[in-house]
């Protein structure tokens, strides 16, 4: 059964990870949430859900306005050939989210460990990382090391790598 934001918060609480959740209007794109930056400090994220030619899935979590070269990123992340965006049904199947709500916190729904979680080095320079809690009507602020601990606790080994240009 697909987990919800309440399940994410309960999981974080169970791990003893502190976080702050900020409820807000639905935000579907980075640009739509620009006005929230003043109220929510830390690094804000953009997430690219991609797959390679062997149908292996990756979630690239980068700073909100960073650029990822989709023609070359496969060589950096160990993908087989160029990557393309994953379909919305795969996004729901693996991360339990719809487009516009993509988040590294979706690791909680990838119980079969089909997705590799890649966090950009530049993003990880921020002490606080802001992610959607499986829905785009809120932003959850979490410490960078706590985000890594969360992903590990879901059974994934996060990869911190420079994937932006």
PDB file of C-alpha atoms in Angstrom:
ATOM      1  CA  UNK A   1       0.000   0.000   0.000  1.00  0.00           C
ATOM      2  CA  UNK A   2       1.339   3.416  -0.947  1.00  0.00           C
ATOM      3  CA  UNK A   3       2.534   5.444   2.004  1.00  0.00           C
ATOM      4  CA  UNK A   4       1.404   9.012   2.639  1.00  0.00           C
ATOM      5  CA  UNK A   5       3.042  12.118   4.080  1.00  0.00           C
ATOM      6  CA  UNK A   6       1.751  11.073   7.519  1.00  0.00           C
ATOM      7  CA  UNK A   7       3.657   7.795   7.103  1.00  0.00           C
ATOM      8  CA  UNK A   8       6.800   9.771   6.177  1.00  0.00           C
ATOM      9  CA  UNK A   9       6.461  11.909   9.319  1.00  0.00           C
ATOM     10  CA  UNK A  10       5.886   8.836  11.509  1.00  0.00           C
ATOM     11  CA  UNK A  11       8.942   7.150   9.958  1.00  0.00           C
ATOM     12  CA  UNK A  12      11.072  10.251  10.579  1.00  0.00           C
ATOM     13  CA  UNK A  13       9.786  10.433  14.150  1.00  0.00           C
ATOM     14  CA  UNK A  14      10.614   6.752  14.643  1.00  0.00           C
ATOM     15  CA  UNK A  15      14.169   7.408  13.470  1.00  0.00           C
ATOM     16  CA  UNK A  16      14.479  10.371  15.832  1.00  0.00           C
ATOM     17  CA  UNK A  17      14.981  12.719  12.883  1.00  0.00           C
ATOM     18  CA  UNK A  18      13.823  16.289  13.391  1.00  0.00           C
ATOM     19  CA  UNK A  19      12.112  18.108  10.551  1.00  0.00           C
ATOM     20  CA  UNK A  20       9.823  21.025  10.005  1.00  0.00           C
ATOM     21  CA  UNK A  21       6.810  20.791   7.726  1.00  0.00           C
ATOM     22  CA  UNK A  22       5.372  23.846   5.975  1.00  0.00           C
ATOM     23  CA  UNK A  23       1.870  23.573   4.516  1.00  0.00           C
ATOM     24  CA  UNK A  24       1.168  25.722   1.440  1.00  0.00           C
ATOM     25  CA  UNK A  25      -0.844  25.905  -1.764  1.00  0.00           C
ATOM     26  CA  UNK A  26      -0.126  23.270  -4.441  1.00  0.00           C
ATOM     27  CA  UNK A  27       3.177  23.960  -6.220  1.00  0.00           C
ATOM     28  CA  UNK A  28       3.743  22.018  -9.444  1.00  0.00           C
ATOM     29  CA  UNK A  29       6.957  23.656 -10.702  1.00  0.00           C
ATOM     30  CA  UNK A  30      10.034  25.279  -9.219  1.00  0.00           C
ATOM     31  CA  UNK A  31       8.970  28.690 -10.536  1.00  0.00           C
ATOM     32  CA  UNK A  32       5.529  28.419  -8.908  1.00  0.00           C
ATOM     33  CA  UNK A  33       7.163  28.188  -5.490  1.00  0.00           C
ATOM     34  CA  UNK A  34       9.565  31.126  -5.773  1.00  0.00           C
ATOM     35  CA  UNK A  35       7.659  33.189  -3.215  1.00  0.00           C
ATOM     36  CA  UNK A  36       8.015  30.418  -0.613  1.00  0.00           C
ATOM     37  CA  UNK A  37      11.822  30.734  -0.528  1.00  0.00           C
ATOM     38  CA  UNK A  38      11.709  33.726   1.817  1.00  0.00           C
ATOM     39  CA  UNK A  39       9.641  31.746   4.334  1.00  0.00           C
ATOM     40  CA  UNK A  40      11.455  28.411   4.051  1.00  0.00           C
ATOM     41  CA  UNK A  41      15.261  28.602   4.404  1.00  0.00           C
ATOM     42  CA  UNK A  42      17.640  25.978   3.026  1.00  0.00           C
ATOM     43  CA  UNK A  43      18.268  24.300  -0.299  1.00  0.00           C
ATOM     44  CA  UNK A  44      15.181  23.801  -2.413  1.00  0.00           C
ATOM     45  CA  UNK A  45      15.040  20.825  -4.721  1.00  0.00           C
ATOM     46  CA  UNK A  46      14.200  19.829  -8.248  1.00  0.00           C
ATOM     47  CA  UNK A  47      13.797  16.115  -8.915  1.00  0.00           C
ATOM     48  CA  UNK A  48      14.289  14.277 -12.190  1.00  0.00           C
ATOM     49  CA  UNK A  49      12.908  10.736 -12.364  1.00  0.00           C
ATOM     50  CA  UNK A  50      14.735   9.030 -15.219  1.00  0.00           C
ATOM     51  CA  UNK A  51      15.318   5.556 -16.603  1.00  0.00           C
ATOM     52  CA  UNK A  52      18.028   4.028 -18.737  1.00  0.00           C
ATOM     53  CA  UNK A  53      17.880   1.634 -21.681  1.00  0.00           C
ATOM     54  CA  UNK A  54      17.720  -1.362 -19.330  1.00  0.00           C
ATOM     55  CA  UNK A  55      14.724   0.187 -17.531  1.00  0.00           C
ATOM     56  CA  UNK A  56      16.747   0.960 -14.418  1.00  0.00           C
ATOM     57  CA  UNK A  57      15.345   3.982 -12.603  1.00  0.00           C
ATOM     58  CA  UNK A  58      17.168   6.895 -10.985  1.00  0.00           C
ATOM     59  CA  UNK A  59      15.962   9.893  -9.021  1.00  0.00           C
ATOM     60  CA  UNK A  60      18.266  12.887  -9.470  1.00  0.00           C
ATOM     61  CA  UNK A  61      17.716  15.423  -6.689  1.00  0.00           C
ATOM     62  CA  UNK A  62      19.399  18.756  -7.430  1.00  0.00           C
ATOM     63  CA  UNK A  63      19.101  22.414  -6.445  1.00  0.00           C
ATOM     64  CA  UNK A  64      15.935  23.964  -7.816  1.00  0.00           C
ATOM     65  CA  UNK A  65      17.527  25.987 -10.632  1.00  0.00           C
ATOM     66  CA  UNK A  66      20.458  23.682 -11.397  1.00  0.00           C
ATOM     67  CA  UNK A  67      20.906  22.253 -14.881  1.00  0.00           C
ATOM     68  CA  UNK A  68      21.355  18.564 -15.618  1.00  0.00           C
ATOM     69  CA  UNK A  69      22.600  17.578 -19.079  1.00  0.00           C
ATOM     70  CA  UNK A  70      20.364  14.628 -19.906  1.00  0.00           C
ATOM     71  CA  UNK A  71      22.547  13.764 -22.904  1.00  0.00           C
ATOM     72  CA  UNK A  72      25.599  13.063 -20.745  1.00  0.00           C
ATOM     73  CA  UNK A  73      24.387  12.367 -17.196  1.00  0.00           C
ATOM     74  CA  UNK A  74      24.161   8.633 -17.901  1.00  0.00           C
ATOM     75  CA  UNK A  75      27.963   8.412 -17.891  1.00  0.00           C
ATOM     76  CA  UNK A  76      28.094  10.009 -14.423  1.00  0.00           C
ATOM     77  CA  UNK A  77      25.399   7.875 -12.792  1.00  0.00           C
ATOM     78  CA  UNK A  78      26.339   4.520 -14.317  1.00  0.00           C
ATOM     79  CA  UNK A  79      23.252   4.208 -16.477  1.00  0.00           C
ATOM     80  CA  UNK A  80      23.135   2.024 -19.583  1.00  0.00           C
ATOM     81  CA  UNK A  81      22.975   4.515 -22.422  1.00  0.00           C
ATOM     82  CA  UNK A  82      21.198   7.830 -22.373  1.00  0.00           C
ATOM     83  CA  UNK A  83      18.409   8.365 -19.893  1.00  0.00           C
ATOM     84  CA  UNK A  84      14.871   9.501 -20.547  1.00  0.00           C
ATOM     85  CA  UNK A  85      12.150  10.627 -18.182  1.00  0.00           C
ATOM     86  CA  UNK A  86      10.268   7.862 -16.417  1.00  0.00           C
ATOM     87  CA  UNK A  87       6.567   7.575 -17.130  1.00  0.00           C
ATOM     88  CA  UNK A  88       4.023   8.839 -14.580  1.00  0.00           C
ATOM     89  CA  UNK A  89       2.773   5.294 -13.922  1.00  0.00           C
ATOM     90  CA  UNK A  90       6.313   4.156 -13.039  1.00  0.00           C
ATOM     91  CA  UNK A  91       6.679   7.215 -10.808  1.00  0.00           C
ATOM     92  CA  UNK A  92       3.536   6.188  -8.939  1.00  0.00           C
ATOM     93  CA  UNK A  93       4.512   2.505  -8.841  1.00  0.00           C
ATOM     94  CA  UNK A  94       8.005   3.100  -7.446  1.00  0.00           C
ATOM     95  CA  UNK A  95       7.830   6.354  -5.462  1.00  0.00           C
ATOM     96  CA  UNK A  96       4.104   6.647  -4.764  1.00  0.00           C
ATOM     97  CA  UNK A  97       3.866  10.182  -6.142  1.00  0.00           C
ATOM     98  CA  UNK A  98       2.437  12.008  -9.119  1.00  0.00           C
ATOM     99  CA  UNK A  99       4.307  14.473 -11.327  1.00  0.00           C
ATOM    100  CA  UNK A 100       4.688  17.735  -9.417  1.00  0.00           C
ATOM    101  CA  UNK A 101       5.219  15.924  -6.105  1.00  0.00           C
ATOM    102  CA  UNK A 102       8.455  14.072  -6.874  1.00  0.00           C
ATOM    103  CA  UNK A 103      10.771  13.863  -3.878  1.00  0.00           C
ATOM    104  CA  UNK A 104      13.678  11.948  -2.384  1.00  0.00           C
ATOM    105  CA  UNK A 105      11.294  11.135   0.476  1.00  0.00           C
ATOM    106  CA  UNK A 106       9.577   8.836  -2.041  1.00  0.00           C
ATOM    107  CA  UNK A 107      12.243   6.272  -1.116  1.00  0.00           C
ATOM    108  CA  UNK A 108       9.807   5.159   1.579  1.00  0.00           C
ATOM    109  CA  UNK A 109       7.544   3.740  -1.154  1.00  0.00           C
ATOM    110  CA  UNK A 110      10.269   1.946  -3.139  1.00  0.00           C
ATOM    111  CA  UNK A 111      10.166  -1.217  -1.066  1.00  0.00           C
ATOM    112  CA  UNK A 112      11.631  -3.344  -3.878  1.00  0.00           C
ATOM    113  CA  UNK A 113      14.577  -0.934  -4.251  1.00  0.00           C
ATOM    114  CA  UNK A 114      14.093  -0.312  -7.953  1.00  0.00           C
ATOM    115  CA  UNK A 115      15.289   3.309  -7.847  1.00  0.00           C
ATOM    116  CA  UNK A 116      18.802   4.658  -7.288  1.00  0.00           C
ATOM    117  CA  UNK A 117      18.712   7.927  -5.339  1.00  0.00           C
ATOM    118  CA  UNK A 118      21.313  10.437  -6.474  1.00  0.00           C
ATOM    119  CA  UNK A 119      21.758  13.722  -4.605  1.00  0.00           C
ATOM    120  CA  UNK A 120      23.807  16.423  -6.286  1.00  0.00           C
ATOM    121  CA  UNK A 121      26.962  17.502  -4.417  1.00  0.00           C
ATOM    122  CA  UNK A 122      26.062  21.184  -4.752  1.00  0.00           C
ATOM    123  CA  UNK A 123      22.659  20.628  -3.147  1.00  0.00           C
ATOM    124  CA  UNK A 124      24.280  18.742  -0.288  1.00  0.00           C
ATOM    125  CA  UNK A 125      26.359  21.802   0.620  1.00  0.00           C
ATOM    126  CA  UNK A 126      23.167  23.144   2.245  1.00  0.00           C
ATOM    127  CA  UNK A 127      22.662  22.248   5.902  1.00  0.00           C
ATOM    128  CA  UNK A 128      18.894  22.067   5.369  1.00  0.00           C
ATOM    129  CA  UNK A 129      17.266  20.382   2.369  1.00  0.00           C
ATOM    130  CA  UNK A 130      13.623  21.061   1.448  1.00  0.00           C
ATOM    131  CA  UNK A 131      11.532  18.291  -0.108  1.00  0.00           C
ATOM    132  CA  UNK A 132       7.878  17.620  -0.759  1.00  0.00           C
ATOM    133  CA  UNK A 133       6.479  15.079   1.725  1.00  0.00           C
ATOM    134  CA  UNK A 134       4.948  12.961  -1.099  1.00  0.00           C
ATOM    135  CA  UNK A 135       2.549  15.791  -1.979  1.00  0.00           C
ATOM    136  CA  UNK A 136       3.037  19.248  -3.447  1.00  0.00           C
ATOM    137  CA  UNK A 137       0.918  21.031  -0.847  1.00  0.00           C
ATOM    138  CA  UNK A 138       3.739  21.087   1.684  1.00  0.00           C
ATOM    139  CA  UNK A 139       7.513  21.376   1.980  1.00  0.00           C
ATOM    140  CA  UNK A 140       9.461  19.445   4.583  1.00  0.00           C
ATOM    141  CA  UNK A 141      12.775  20.857   5.819  1.00  0.00           C
ATOM    142  CA  UNK A 142      15.267  18.220   6.929  1.00  0.00           C
ATOM    143  CA  UNK A 143      18.962  18.269   7.752  1.00  0.00           C
ATOM    144  CA  UNK A 144      21.205  17.068   4.929  1.00  0.00           C
ATOM    145  CA  UNK A 145      22.691  14.241   7.011  1.00  0.00           C
ATOM    146  CA  UNK A 146      19.231  13.304   8.257  1.00  0.00           C
ATOM    147  CA  UNK A 147      18.005  13.050   4.655  1.00  0.00           C
ATOM    148  CA  UNK A 148      20.826  10.602   3.934  1.00  0.00           C
ATOM    149  CA  UNK A 149      19.914   8.647   7.093  1.00  0.00           C
ATOM    150  CA  UNK A 150      16.258   8.560   6.034  1.00  0.00           C
ATOM    151  CA  UNK A 151      17.107   7.191   2.584  1.00  0.00           C
ATOM    152  CA  UNK A 152      19.412   4.558   4.119  1.00  0.00           C
ATOM    153  CA  UNK A 153      16.689   3.558   6.587  1.00  0.00           C
ATOM    154  CA  UNK A 154      14.427   2.739   3.616  1.00  0.00           C
ATOM    155  CA  UNK A 155      17.020   0.217   2.400  1.00  0.00           C
ATOM    156  CA  UNK A 156      18.641   2.406  -0.261  1.00  0.00           C
ATOM    157  CA  UNK A 157      22.208   3.663  -0.383  1.00  0.00           C
ATOM    158  CA  UNK A 158      22.057   7.299  -1.528  1.00  0.00           C
ATOM    159  CA  UNK A 159      24.741   8.444  -3.947  1.00  0.00           C
ATOM    160  CA  UNK A 160      26.120  11.966  -3.537  1.00  0.00           C
ATOM    161  CA  UNK A 161      27.571  12.965  -6.892  1.00  0.00           C
ATOM    162  CA  UNK A 162      28.106  16.063  -9.016  1.00  0.00           C
ATOM    163  CA  UNK A 163      25.438  15.675 -11.737  1.00  0.00           C
ATOM    164  CA  UNK A 164      24.725  19.329 -12.505  1.00  0.00           C
ATOM    165  CA  UNK A 165      26.473  21.489 -15.065  1.00  0.00           C
TER     166      UNK A 165
END
